[in-house]
mmCIF file of C-alpha atoms in Angstrom:
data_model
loop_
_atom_site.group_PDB
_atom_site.id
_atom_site.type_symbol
_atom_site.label_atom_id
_atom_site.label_comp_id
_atom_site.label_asym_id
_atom_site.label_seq_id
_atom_site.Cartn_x
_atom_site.Cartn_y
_atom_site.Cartn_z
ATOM 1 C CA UNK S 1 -7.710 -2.217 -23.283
ATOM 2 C CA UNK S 2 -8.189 0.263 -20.553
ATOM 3 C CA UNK S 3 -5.383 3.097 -20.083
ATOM 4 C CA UNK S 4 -4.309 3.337 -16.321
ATOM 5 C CA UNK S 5 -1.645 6.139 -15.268
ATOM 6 C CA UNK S 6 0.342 5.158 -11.984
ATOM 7 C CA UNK S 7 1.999 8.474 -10.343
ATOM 8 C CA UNK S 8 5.165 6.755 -8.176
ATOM 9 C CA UNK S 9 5.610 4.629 -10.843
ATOM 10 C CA UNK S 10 9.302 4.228 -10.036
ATOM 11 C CA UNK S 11 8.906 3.621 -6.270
ATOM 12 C CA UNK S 12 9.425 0.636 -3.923
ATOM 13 C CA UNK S 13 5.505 -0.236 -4.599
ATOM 14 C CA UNK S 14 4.593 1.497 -8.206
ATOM 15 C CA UNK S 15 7.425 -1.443 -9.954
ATOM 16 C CA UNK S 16 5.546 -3.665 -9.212
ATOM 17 C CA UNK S 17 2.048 -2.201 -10.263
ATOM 18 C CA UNK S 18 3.157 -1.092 -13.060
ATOM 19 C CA UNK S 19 4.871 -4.634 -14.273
ATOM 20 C CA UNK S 20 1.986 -6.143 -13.160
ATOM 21 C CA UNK S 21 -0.841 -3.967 -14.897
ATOM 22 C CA UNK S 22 1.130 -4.343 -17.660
ATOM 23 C CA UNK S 23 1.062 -8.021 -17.423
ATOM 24 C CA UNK S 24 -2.652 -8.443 -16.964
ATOM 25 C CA UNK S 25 -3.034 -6.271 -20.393
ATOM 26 C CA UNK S 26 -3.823 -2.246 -19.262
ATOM 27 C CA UNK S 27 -1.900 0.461 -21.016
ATOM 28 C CA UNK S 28 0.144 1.629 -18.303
ATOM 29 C CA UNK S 29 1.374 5.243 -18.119
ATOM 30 C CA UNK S 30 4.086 5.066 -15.558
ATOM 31 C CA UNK S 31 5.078 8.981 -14.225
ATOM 32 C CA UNK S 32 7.233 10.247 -11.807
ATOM 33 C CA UNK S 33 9.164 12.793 -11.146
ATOM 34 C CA UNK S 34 11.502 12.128 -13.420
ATOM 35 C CA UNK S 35 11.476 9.283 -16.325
ATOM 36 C CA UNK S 36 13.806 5.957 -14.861
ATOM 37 C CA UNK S 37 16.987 6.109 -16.715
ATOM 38 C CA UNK S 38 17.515 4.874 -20.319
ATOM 39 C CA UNK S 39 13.725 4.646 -20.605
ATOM 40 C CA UNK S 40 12.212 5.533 -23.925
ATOM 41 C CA UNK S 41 8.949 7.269 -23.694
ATOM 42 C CA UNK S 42 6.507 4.413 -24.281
ATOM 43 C CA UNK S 43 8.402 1.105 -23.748
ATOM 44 C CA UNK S 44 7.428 -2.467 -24.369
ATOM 45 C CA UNK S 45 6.023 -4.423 -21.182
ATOM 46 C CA UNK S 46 6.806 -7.182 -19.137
ATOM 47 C CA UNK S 47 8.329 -10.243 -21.267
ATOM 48 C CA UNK S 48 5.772 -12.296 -23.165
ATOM 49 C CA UNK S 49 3.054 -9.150 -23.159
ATOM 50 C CA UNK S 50 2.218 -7.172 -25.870
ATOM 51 C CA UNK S 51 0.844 -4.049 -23.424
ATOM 52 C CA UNK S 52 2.721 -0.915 -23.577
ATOM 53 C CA UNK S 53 4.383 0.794 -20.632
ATOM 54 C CA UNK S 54 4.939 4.654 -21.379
ATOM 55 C CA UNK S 55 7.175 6.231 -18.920
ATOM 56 C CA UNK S 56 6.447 10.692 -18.086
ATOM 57 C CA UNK S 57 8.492 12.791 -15.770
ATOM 58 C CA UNK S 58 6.373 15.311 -14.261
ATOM 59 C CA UNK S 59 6.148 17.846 -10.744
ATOM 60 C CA UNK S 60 2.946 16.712 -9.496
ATOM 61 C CA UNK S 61 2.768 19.303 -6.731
ATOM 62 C CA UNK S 62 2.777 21.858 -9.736
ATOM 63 C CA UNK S 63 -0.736 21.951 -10.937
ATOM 64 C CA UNK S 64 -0.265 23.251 -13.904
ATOM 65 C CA UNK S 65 2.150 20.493 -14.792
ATOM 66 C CA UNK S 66 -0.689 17.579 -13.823
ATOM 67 C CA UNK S 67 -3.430 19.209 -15.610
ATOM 68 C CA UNK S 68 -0.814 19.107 -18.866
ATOM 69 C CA UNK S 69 -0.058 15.256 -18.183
ATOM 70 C CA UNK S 70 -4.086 14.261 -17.534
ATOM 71 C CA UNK S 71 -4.776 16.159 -20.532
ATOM 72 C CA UNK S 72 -1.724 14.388 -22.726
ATOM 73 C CA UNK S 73 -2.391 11.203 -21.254
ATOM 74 C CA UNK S 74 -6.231 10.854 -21.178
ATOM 75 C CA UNK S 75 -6.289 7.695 -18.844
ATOM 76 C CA UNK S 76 -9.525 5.930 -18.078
ATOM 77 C CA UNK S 77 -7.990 5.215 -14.040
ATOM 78 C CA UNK S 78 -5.527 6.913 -12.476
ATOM 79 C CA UNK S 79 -4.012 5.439 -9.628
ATOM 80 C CA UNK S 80 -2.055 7.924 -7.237
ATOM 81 C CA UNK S 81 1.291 6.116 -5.682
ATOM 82 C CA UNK S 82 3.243 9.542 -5.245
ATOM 83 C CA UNK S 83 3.871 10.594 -1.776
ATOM 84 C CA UNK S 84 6.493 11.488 0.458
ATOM 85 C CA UNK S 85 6.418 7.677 1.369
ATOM 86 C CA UNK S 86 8.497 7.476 4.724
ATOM 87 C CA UNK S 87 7.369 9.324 8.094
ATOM 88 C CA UNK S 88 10.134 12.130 9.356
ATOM 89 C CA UNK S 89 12.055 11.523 6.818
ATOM 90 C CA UNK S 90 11.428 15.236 5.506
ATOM 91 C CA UNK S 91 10.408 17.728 7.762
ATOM 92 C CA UNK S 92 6.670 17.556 9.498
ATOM 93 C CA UNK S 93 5.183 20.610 7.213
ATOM 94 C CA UNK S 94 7.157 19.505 3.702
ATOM 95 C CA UNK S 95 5.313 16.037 4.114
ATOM 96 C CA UNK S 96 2.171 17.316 5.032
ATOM 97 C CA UNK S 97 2.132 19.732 1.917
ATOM 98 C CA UNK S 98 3.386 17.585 -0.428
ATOM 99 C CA UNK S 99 1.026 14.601 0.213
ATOM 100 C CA UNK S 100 -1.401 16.281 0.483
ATOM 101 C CA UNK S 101 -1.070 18.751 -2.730
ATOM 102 C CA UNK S 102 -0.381 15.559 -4.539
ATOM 103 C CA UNK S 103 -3.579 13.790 -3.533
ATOM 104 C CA UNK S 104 -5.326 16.626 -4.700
ATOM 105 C CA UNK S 105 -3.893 17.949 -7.586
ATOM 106 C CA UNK S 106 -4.150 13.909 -8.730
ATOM 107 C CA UNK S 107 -8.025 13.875 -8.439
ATOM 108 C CA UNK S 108 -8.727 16.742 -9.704
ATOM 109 C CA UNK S 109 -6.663 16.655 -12.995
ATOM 110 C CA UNK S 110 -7.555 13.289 -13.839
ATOM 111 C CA UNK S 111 -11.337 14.233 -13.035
ATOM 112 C CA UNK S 112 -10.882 17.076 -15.714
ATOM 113 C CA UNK S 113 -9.292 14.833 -18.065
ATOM 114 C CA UNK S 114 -12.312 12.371 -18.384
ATOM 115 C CA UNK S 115 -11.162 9.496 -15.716
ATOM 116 C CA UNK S 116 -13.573 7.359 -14.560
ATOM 117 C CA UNK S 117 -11.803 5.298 -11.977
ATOM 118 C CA UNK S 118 -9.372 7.085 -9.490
ATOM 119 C CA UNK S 119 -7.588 5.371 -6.762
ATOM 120 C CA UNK S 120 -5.847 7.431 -3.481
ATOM 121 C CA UNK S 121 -2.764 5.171 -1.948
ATOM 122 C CA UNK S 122 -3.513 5.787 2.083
ATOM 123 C CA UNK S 123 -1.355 4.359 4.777
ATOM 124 C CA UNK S 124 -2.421 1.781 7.879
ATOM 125 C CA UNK S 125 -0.595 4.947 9.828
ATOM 126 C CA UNK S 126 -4.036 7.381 9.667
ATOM 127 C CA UNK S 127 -5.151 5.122 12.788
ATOM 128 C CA UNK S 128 -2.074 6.011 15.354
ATOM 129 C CA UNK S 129 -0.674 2.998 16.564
ATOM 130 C CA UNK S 130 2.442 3.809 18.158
ATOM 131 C CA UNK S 131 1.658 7.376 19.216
ATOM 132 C CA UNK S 132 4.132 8.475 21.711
ATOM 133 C CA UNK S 133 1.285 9.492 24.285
ATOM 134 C CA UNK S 134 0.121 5.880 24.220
ATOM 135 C CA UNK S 135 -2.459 4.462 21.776
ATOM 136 C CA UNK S 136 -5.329 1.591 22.239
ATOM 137 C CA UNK S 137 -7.590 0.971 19.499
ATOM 138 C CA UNK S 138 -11.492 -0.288 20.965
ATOM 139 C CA UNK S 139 -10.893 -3.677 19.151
ATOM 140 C CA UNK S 140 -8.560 -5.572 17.719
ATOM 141 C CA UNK S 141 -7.957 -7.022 14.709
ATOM 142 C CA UNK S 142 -7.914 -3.240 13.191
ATOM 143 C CA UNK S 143 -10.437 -2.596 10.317
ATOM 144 C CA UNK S 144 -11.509 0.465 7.948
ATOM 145 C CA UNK S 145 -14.407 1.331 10.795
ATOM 146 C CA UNK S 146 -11.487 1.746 13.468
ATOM 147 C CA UNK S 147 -11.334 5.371 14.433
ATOM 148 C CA UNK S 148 -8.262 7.315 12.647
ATOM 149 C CA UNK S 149 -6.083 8.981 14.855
ATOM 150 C CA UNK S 150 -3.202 10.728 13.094
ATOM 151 C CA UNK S 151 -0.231 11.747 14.999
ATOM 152 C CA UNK S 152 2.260 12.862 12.679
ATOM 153 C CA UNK S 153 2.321 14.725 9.277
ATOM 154 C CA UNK S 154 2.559 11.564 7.386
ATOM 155 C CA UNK S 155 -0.388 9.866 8.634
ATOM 156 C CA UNK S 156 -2.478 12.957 8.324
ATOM 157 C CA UNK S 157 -1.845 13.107 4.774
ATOM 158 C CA UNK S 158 -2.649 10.446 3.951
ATOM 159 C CA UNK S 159 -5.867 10.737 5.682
ATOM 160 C CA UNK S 160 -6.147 13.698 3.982
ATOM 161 C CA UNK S 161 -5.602 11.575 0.910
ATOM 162 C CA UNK S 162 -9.119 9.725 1.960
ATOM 163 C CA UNK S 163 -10.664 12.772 2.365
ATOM 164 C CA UNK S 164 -9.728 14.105 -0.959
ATOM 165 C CA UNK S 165 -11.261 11.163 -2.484
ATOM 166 C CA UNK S 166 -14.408 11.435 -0.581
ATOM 167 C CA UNK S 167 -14.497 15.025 -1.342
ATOM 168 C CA UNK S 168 -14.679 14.674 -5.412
ATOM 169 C CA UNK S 169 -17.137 11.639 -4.817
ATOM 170 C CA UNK S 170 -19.407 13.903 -2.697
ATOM 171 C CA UNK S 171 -19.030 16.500 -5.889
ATOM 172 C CA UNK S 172 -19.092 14.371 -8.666
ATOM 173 C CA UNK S 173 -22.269 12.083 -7.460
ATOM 174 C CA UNK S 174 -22.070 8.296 -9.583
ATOM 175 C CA UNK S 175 -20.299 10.063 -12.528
ATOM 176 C CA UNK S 176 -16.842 9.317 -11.282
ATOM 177 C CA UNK S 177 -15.709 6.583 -9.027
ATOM 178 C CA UNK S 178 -12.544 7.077 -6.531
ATOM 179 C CA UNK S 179 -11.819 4.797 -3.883
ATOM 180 C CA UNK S 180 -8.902 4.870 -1.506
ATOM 181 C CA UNK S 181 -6.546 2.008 -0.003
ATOM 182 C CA UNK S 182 -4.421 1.497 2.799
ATOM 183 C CA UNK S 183 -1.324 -1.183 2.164
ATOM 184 C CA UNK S 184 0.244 -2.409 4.957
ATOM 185 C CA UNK S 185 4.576 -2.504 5.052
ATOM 186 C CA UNK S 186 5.267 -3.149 1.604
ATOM 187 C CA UNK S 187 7.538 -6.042 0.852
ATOM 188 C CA UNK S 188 9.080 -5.748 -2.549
ATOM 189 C CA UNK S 189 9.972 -8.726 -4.793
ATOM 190 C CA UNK S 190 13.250 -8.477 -4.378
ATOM 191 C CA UNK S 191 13.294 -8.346 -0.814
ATOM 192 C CA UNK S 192 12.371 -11.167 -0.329
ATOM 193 C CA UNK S 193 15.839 -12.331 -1.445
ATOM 194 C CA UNK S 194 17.598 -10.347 1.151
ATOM 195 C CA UNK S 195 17.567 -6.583 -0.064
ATOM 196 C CA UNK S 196 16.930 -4.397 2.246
ATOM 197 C CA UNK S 197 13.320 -2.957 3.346
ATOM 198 C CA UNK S 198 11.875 0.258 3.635
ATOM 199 C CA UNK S 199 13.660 0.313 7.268
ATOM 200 C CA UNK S 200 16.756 -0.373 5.983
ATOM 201 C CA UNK S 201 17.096 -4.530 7.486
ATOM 202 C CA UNK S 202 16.052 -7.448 5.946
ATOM 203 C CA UNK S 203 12.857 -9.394 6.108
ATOM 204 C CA UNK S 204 14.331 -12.149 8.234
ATOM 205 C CA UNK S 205 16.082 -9.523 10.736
ATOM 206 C CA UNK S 206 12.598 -8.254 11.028
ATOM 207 C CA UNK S 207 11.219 -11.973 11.953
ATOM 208 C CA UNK S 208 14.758 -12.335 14.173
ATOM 209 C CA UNK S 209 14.124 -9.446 16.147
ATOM 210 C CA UNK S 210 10.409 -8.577 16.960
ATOM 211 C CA UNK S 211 10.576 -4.894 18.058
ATOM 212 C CA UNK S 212 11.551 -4.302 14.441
ATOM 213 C CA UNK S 213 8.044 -4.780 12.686
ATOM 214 C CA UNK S 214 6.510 -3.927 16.183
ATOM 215 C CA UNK S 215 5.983 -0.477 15.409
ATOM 216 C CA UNK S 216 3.991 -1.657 12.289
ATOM 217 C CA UNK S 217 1.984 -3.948 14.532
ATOM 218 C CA UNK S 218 3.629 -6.877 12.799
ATOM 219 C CA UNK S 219 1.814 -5.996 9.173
ATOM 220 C CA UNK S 220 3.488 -6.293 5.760
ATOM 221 C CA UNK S 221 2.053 -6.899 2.206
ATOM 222 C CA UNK S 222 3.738 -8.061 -0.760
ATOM 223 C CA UNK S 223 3.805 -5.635 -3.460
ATOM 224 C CA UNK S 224 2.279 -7.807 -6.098
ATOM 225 C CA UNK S 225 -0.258 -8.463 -4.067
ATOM 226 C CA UNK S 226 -1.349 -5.024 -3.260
ATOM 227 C CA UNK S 227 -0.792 -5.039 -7.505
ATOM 228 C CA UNK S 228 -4.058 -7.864 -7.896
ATOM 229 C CA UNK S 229 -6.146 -5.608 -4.789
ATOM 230 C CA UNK S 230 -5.780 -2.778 -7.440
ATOM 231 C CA UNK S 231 -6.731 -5.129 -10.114
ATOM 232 C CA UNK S 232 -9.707 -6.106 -8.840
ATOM 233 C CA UNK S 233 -10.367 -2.369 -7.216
ATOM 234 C CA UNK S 234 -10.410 -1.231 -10.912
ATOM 235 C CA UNK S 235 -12.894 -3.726 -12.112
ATOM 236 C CA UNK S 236 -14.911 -3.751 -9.128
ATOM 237 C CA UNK S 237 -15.064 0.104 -8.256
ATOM 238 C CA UNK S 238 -18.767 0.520 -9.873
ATOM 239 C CA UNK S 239 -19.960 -1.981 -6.950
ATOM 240 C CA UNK S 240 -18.483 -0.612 -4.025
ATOM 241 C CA UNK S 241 -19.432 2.490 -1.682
ATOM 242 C CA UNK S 242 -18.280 6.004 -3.928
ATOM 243 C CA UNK S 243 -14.720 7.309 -2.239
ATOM 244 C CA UNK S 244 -14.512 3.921 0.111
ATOM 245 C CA UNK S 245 -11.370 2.912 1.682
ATOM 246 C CA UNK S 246 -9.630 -0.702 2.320
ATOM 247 C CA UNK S 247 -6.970 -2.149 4.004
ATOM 248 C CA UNK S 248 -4.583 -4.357 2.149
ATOM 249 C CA UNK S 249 -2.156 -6.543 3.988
ATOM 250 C CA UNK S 250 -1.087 -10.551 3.966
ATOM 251 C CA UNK S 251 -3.424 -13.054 5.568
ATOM 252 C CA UNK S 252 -0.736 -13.392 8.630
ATOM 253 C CA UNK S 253 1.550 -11.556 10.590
ATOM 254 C CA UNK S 254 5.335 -10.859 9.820
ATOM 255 C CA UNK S 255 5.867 -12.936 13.074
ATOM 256 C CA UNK S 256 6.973 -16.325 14.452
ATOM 257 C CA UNK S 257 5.023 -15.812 17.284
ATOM 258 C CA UNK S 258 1.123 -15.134 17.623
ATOM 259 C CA UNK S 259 0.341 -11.699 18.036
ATOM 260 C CA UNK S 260 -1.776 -12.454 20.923
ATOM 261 C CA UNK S 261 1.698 -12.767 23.055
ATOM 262 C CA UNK S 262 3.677 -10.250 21.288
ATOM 263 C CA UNK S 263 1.282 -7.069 20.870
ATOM 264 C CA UNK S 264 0.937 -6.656 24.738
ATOM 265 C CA UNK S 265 4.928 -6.911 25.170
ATOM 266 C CA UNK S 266 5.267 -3.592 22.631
ATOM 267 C CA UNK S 267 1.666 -1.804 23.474
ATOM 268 C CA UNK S 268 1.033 -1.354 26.814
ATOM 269 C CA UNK S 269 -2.515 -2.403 28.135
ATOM 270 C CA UNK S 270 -3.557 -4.341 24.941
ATOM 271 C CA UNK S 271 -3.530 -7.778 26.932
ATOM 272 C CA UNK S 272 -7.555 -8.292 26.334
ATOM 273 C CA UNK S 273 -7.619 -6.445 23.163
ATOM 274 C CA UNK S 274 -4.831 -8.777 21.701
ATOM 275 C CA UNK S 275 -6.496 -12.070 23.199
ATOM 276 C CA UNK S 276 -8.258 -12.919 20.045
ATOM 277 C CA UNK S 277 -4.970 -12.774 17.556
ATOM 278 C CA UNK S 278 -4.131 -16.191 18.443
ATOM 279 C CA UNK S 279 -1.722 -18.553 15.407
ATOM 280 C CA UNK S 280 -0.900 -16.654 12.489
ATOM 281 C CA UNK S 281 -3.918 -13.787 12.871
ATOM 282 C CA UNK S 282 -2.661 -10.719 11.856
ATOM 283 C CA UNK S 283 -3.488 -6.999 13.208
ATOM 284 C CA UNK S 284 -5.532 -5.595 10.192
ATOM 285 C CA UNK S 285 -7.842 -7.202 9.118
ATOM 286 C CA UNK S 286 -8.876 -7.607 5.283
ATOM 287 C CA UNK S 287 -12.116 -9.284 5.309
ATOM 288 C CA UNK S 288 -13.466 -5.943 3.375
ATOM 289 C CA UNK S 289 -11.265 -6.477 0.821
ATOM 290 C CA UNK S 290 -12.484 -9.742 0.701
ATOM 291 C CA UNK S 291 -16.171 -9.853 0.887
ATOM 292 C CA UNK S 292 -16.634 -6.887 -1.574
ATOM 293 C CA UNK S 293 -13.714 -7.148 -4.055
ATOM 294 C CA UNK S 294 -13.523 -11.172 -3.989
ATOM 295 C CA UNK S 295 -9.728 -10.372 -3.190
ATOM 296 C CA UNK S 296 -7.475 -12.772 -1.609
ATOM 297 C CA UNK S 297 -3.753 -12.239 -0.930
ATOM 298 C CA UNK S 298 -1.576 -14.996 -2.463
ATOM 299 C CA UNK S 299 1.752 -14.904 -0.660
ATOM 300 C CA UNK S 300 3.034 -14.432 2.736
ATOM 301 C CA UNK S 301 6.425 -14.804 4.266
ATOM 302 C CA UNK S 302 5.952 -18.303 4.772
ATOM 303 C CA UNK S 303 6.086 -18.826 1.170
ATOM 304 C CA UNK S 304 8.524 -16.073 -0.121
ATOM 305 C CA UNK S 305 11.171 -16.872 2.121
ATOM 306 C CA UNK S 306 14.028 -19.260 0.741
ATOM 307 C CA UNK S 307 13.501 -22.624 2.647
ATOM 308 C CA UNK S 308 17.036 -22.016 4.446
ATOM 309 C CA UNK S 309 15.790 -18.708 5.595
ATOM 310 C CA UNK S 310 12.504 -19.278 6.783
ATOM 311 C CA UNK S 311 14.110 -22.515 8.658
ATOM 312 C CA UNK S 312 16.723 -20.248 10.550
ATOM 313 C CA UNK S 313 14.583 -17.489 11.037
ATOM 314 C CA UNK S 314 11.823 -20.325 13.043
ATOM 315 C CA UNK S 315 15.191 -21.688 14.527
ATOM 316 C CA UNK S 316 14.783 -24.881 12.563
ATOM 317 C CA UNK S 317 17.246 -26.834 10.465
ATOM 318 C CA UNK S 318 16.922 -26.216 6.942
ATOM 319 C CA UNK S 319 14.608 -28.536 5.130
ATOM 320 C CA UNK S 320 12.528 -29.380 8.351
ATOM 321 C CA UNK S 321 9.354 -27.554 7.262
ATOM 322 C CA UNK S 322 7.001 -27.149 4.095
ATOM 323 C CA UNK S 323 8.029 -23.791 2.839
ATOM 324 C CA UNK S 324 8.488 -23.150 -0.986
ATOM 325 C CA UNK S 325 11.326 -21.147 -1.811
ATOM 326 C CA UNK S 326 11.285 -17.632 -3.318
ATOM 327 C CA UNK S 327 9.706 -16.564 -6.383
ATOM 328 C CA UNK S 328 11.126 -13.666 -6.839
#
C-alpha cells in the first residue's frame, strides 16, 4: 500500500482527497496546520476500509518544521493542497510568500525524505482571465499551452508553484517525478446540498445569476473528482512529461446557457474567440487530462443537483427533466 501525505488536508478540497485516497486503499497522512479537532493521531478511514488516515499539525512555511514531518512521515507521494487558497483575501505580499514558501519547502522536504511522486496544486488563475486592464486569451477553449498571465499575488504563486515543480524535475533528472495541476472552482460534496461555496452563495445562485461564476469563466470541478485526477496522476506520473501541468475541471460549464452567448456579455471582444463553446462546452479544456491519464470526470451539476433544484434553477417544473438527485 503506498503512503501519500496531503498538506491542506483539512481544507474545502483536501476532505475529500483524503476520504477518498483513503477509500481507494493509500495510507493517507493528512497535515495541516493544526490536527482537526478530536482527531487521534492515526485514525481509521472511511467506513467499510481498512486504510489508515493519520492526522499531523505542522507550520509548513517553517522549514525546519517540514523537513521534521517528511522525515517522520517517509511518504512515497506527497501531494501539496496548502495555500493561501482565496485571492485578496490576505494581503498581496502575505499570499505571495506563503504560497510560494509552501510550494517549495513541500518539494524539497519530501525530495529529501525519499518521495518519489510529488504533486503541486496550481490554480486556472496563472492565465489572467479577468484582469482589470482587459484580458483575451489567442483561443478558446483554454488549455495548459495557453500563455499564463498572472495578475495578482495569488495567481503568481501558484505559477510559481509550477515552476517549483519544474525546477526539482530539471535537478533531479527521472529519479523523482513531480507534476503539477490546476482544478477549476472546487465544488465540495456538501455543496451540492446547498452549503455555501468558496464565494460565499450557493451553487444554484451561481446558475441563477450568471455574473457570479463569470469571473471563473463559468468553470467548477467537483472535489471528488479532482480526488480520481490525483488517483490516476499518482499511478500514471512515470508516463507523463517530468514537472507537467493539467487542468482539471467538469466536462461542462456551471451554466444554463452556452458559453458561446455568455462569455462575450462578461469579456469584452471575445465574440469570435467564444464562437466555438456552443451546448454545454466548457472554457478549459481537459482533453490532456484525458488522453494521457485516461481520466474522465464523473459528475457535473446536472447530476449533483437535487431534481427540484436543477428544475428551478433551468426554470422548469420539478420532475420535467432527467436529472438524478444528489449524492452527496
Amino acid at each position: 500500500m503506498s503512503r501519500v501525505l496531503v498538506t491542506g488536508g483539512a481544507g474545502r478540497l483536501g476532505r475529500s482527497v483524503v476520504a477518498g485516497l483513503a477509500e481507494a486503499g493509500y495510507d493517507v497522512v493528512s497535515v495541516d496546520r493544526s490536527s482537526p479537532d478530536g482527531a487521534r493521531p492515526a485514525d481509521s478511514g472511511p467506513p467499510g476500509t481498512c486504510a489508515a488516515v493519520e492526522h499531523r499539525g505542522a507550520d509548513l512555511t517553517d522549514p525546519d518544521a517540514t523537513h521534521a514531518l517528511m522525515r517522520a512521515t517517509r511518504p512515497d507521494a506527497v501531494i501539496n493542497l496548502a495555500a493561501i487558497a482565496v485571492p485578496f483575501s490576505a494581503p498581496e505580499h502575505v499570499i505571495l510568500r506563503t504560497n510560494a514558501v509552501i510550494a517549495h519547502n513541500v518539494a524539497g522536504a519530501a525530495t529529501e525524505a525519499g518521495a518519489r511522486r510529488i504533486v503541486m496544486a496550481s490554480s486556472p488563475t496563472v492565465l489572467g482571465y479577468g484582469s482589470p486592464a482587459g484580458w483575451l486569451p489567442p483561443a478558446l477553449p483554454l488549455t495548459e499551452e495557453s500563455p499564463p498571465r498572472p495578475w495578482h499575488a495569488y495567481g503568481l504563486s501558484k505559477h510559481v508553484a509550477e515552476q517549483v515543480a519544474q525546477m526539482f524535475a530539471a535537478a533531479r533528472g527521472e529519479r523523482v517525478r513531480y507534476a503539477s495541476f490546476r482544478p477549476c472552482y472546487v465544488i465540495a460534496p456538501e455543496e451540492w446540498e446547498g452549503a455555501p461555496t468558496q464565494q460565499g452563495h450557493t451553487v444554484r445562485e451561481r446558475l441563477d445569476d450568471p455574473a457570479l461564476a463569470a469571473p471563473a469563466l463559468f468553470n467548477y470541478v467537483d472535489a471528488r473528482d479532482v480526488t480520481s485526477f490525483l488517483g490516476a496522476l499518482l499511478e500514471g506520473m512515470g508516463a507523463i512529461r517530468n514537472g507537467d501541468t493539467f487542468l482539471v475541471g467538469a466536462a461542462d460549464a456551471l451554466a444554463r446557457r452556452p458559453l458561446a452567448e455568455l462569455v462575450p456579455e462578461f469579456v469584452p471582444g471575445s465574440e469570435e474567440l467564444a464562437a466555438g463553446l456552443t451546448g454545454t462546452a466548457p472554457a478549459f479544456s481537459i482533453d490532456k487530462a484525458r488522453r494521457v491519464l485516461g481520466w474522465e470526470p464523473a459528475r457535473s451539476w446536472r447530476t449533483e443537483l437535487r431534481e427540484e433544484t436543477v428544475a428551478a434553477a433551468a426554470g422548469e417544473p420539478a420532475g420535467a427533466g432527467r436529472h438524478g438527485k444528489g449524492t452527496a
